[in-house]
Coordinates of C-alpha atoms in Angstrom, one line a residue:
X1 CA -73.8 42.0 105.8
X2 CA -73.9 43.8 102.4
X3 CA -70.7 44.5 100.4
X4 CA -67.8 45.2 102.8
X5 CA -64.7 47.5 102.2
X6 CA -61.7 46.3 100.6
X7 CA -58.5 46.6 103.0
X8 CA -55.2 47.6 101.7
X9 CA -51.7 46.7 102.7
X10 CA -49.9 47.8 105.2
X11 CA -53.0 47.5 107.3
X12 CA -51.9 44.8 110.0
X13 CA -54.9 42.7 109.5
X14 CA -53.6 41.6 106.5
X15 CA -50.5 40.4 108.1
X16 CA -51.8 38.8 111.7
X17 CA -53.9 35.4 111.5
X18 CA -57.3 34.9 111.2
X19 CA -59.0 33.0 114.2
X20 CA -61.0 29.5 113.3
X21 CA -64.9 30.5 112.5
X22 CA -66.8 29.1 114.7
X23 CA -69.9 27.3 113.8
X24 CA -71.4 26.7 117.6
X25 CA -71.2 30.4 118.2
X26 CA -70.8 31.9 114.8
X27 CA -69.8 35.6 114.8
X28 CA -71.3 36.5 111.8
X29 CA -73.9 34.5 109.7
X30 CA -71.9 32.2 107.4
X31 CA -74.5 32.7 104.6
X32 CA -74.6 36.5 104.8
X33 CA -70.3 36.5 105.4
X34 CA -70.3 34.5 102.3
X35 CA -72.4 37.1 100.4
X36 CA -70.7 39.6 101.6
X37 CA -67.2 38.5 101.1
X38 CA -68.6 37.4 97.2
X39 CA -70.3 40.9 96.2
X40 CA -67.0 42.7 97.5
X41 CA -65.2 40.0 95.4
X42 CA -67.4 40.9 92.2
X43 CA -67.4 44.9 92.5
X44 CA -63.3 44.8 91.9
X45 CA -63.1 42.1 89.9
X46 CA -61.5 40.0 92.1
X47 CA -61.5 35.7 91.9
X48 CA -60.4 35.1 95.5
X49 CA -61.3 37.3 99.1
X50 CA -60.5 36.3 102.3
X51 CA -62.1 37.5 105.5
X52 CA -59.3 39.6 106.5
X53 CA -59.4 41.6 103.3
X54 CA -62.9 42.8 104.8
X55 CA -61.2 43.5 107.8
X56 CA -63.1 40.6 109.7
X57 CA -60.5 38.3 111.7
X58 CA -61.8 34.6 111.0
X59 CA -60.8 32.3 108.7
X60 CA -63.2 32.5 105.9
X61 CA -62.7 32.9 102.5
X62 CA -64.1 32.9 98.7
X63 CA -62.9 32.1 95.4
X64 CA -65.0 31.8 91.8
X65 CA -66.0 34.1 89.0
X66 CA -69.3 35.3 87.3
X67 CA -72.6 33.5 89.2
X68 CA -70.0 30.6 90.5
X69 CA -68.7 31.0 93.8
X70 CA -67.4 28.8 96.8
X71 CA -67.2 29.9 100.7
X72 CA -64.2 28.1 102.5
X73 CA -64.3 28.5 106.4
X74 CA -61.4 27.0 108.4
X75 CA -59.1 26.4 105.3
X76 CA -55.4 24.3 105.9
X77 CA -53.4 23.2 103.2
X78 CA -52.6 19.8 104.3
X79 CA -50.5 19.0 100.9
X80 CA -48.3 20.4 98.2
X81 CA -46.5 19.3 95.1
X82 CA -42.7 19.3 94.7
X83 CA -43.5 21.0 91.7
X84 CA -43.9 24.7 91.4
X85 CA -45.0 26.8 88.7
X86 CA -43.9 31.3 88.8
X87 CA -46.6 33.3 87.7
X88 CA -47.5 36.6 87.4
X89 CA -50.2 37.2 90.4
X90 CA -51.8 40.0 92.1
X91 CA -54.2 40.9 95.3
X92 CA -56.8 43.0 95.6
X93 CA -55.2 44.3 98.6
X94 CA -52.3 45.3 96.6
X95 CA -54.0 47.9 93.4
X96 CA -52.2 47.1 90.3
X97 CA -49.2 45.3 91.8
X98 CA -48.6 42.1 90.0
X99 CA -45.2 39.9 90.3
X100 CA -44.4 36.5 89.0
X101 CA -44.9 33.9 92.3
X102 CA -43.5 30.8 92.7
X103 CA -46.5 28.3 94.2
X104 CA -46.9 24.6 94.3
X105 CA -48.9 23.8 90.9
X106 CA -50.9 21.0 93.1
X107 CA -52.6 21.8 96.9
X108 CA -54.9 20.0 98.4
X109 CA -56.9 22.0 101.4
X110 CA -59.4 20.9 104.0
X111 CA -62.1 22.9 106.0
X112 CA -65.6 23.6 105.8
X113 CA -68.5 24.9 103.3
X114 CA -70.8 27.4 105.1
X115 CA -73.2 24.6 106.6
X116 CA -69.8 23.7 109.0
X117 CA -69.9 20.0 106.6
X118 CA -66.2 18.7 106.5
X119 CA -65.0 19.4 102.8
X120 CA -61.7 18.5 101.1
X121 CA -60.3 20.8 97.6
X122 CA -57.7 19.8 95.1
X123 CA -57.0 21.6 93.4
X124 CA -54.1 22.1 90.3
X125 CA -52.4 25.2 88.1
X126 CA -54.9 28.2 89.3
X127 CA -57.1 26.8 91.5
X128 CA -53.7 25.3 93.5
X129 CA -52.6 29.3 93.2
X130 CA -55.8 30.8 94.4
X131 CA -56.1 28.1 97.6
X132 CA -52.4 28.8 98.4
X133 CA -52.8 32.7 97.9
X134 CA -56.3 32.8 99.9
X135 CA -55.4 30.3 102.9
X136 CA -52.4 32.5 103.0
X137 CA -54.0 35.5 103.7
X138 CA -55.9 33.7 106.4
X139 CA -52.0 33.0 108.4
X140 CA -51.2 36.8 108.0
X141 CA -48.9 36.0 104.7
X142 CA -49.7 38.4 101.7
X143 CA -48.1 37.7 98.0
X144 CA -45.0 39.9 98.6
X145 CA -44.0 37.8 101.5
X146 CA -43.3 34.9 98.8
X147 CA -41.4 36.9 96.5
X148 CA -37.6 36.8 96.2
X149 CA -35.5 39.4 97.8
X150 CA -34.8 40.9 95.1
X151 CA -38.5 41.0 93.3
X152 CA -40.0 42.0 97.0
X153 CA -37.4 45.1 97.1
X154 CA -39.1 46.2 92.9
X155 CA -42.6 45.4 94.8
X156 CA -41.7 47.8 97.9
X157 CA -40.7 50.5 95.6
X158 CA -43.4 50.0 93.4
X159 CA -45.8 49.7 96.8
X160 CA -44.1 52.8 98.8
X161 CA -44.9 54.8 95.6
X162 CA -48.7 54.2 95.2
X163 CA -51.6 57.1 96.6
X164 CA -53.0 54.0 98.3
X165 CA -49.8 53.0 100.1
X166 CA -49.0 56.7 101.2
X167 CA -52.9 57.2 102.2
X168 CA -52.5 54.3 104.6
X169 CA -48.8 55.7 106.1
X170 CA -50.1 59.1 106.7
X171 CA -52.7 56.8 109.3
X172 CA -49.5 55.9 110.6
X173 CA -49.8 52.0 109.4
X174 CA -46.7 50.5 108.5
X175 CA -45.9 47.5 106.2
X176 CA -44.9 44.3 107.7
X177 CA -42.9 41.5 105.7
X178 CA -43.5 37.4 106.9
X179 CA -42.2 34.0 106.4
X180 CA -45.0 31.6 104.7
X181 CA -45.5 28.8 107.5
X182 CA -46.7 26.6 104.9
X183 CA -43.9 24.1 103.1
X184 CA -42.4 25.7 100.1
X185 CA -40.5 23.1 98.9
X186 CA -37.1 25.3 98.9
X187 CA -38.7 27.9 97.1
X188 CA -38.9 31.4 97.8
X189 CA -39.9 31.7 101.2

């Protein structure tokens, strides 16, 4: 696997869940998915890809910048803070759309590195953002879903106006709103 292309809302990958990877009968190489999922990540400047964004349906993703990168396969958020921070964040599934988002300023996650070893993340501020945001993804939930009613109805606009959200409607693909299944704490969605 070399670099991948980049999907972009509405495309329904982005909103069904990923299956779990899985290490006895991998579909893919986890090294070479990793490497993949990391150069596509680099070429648009990106600090977080999931699987799905490569149009691949497993539970894999990859966050980092410059020559530092992690793989996460199988990723849960098993914990979040009361506390919740709203900040402007975007996706690179999403060109140029960027809304403040309410997340949990502390997550911890559990899964796997790309050996199938049992790892545990905590993380706080941006890497608690990028862990929600990513393992997201992975349960069919992009940004937008999190967004207030009001802030998601700008976002549509804003989204139902771009050439890369009318390319994707004239393939007939149609965008799809979700409910987060992780705990928000009361906020947002």
């Amino acid at each position: 696997m070399s670099e991948e292309h980049l999907v972009k809302y509405p495309d329904p990958i982005l909103t069904t869940p990923c299956a779990d990877f899985d290490f006895k009968n991998p579909p893919v190489d986890p090294n070479k998915c990793a490497s993949a999922l990391v150069e596509t990540c680099k070429k648009h400047n990106g600090i977080g890809l999931s699987a799905n964004q490569c149009g691949y349906e497993y539970r894999v993703f990859v966050m980092g910048s410059g020559d530092n990168y992690v793989a996460f396969y199988n990723p849960e958020i098993i914990s979040v803070s009361e506390k919740t921070n709203n900040i402007e964040e975007g996706c690179l599934s999403f060109p140029e759309l960027r809304y403040e988002t309410r997340r949990a300023m502390k997550a911890v996650a559990k899964g796997f590195n790309m050996y199938g070893e049992p790892v545990t993340v905590e993380g706080t501020e941006f890497l608690a953002r990028a862990l929600q945001h990513e393992t997201d993804h992975l349960d069919g939930i992009v940004f937008i879903d999190r967004l207030s009613d009001d802030l998601r109805k700008e976002a549509m606009k804003e989204i139902r106006n771009s050439d890369w959200f009318l390319e994707s409607q004239s393939r007939g693909l149609d965008p799809k709103i979700r409910i987060s299944p992780h705990r928000t704490n009361g906020q947002a969605f």
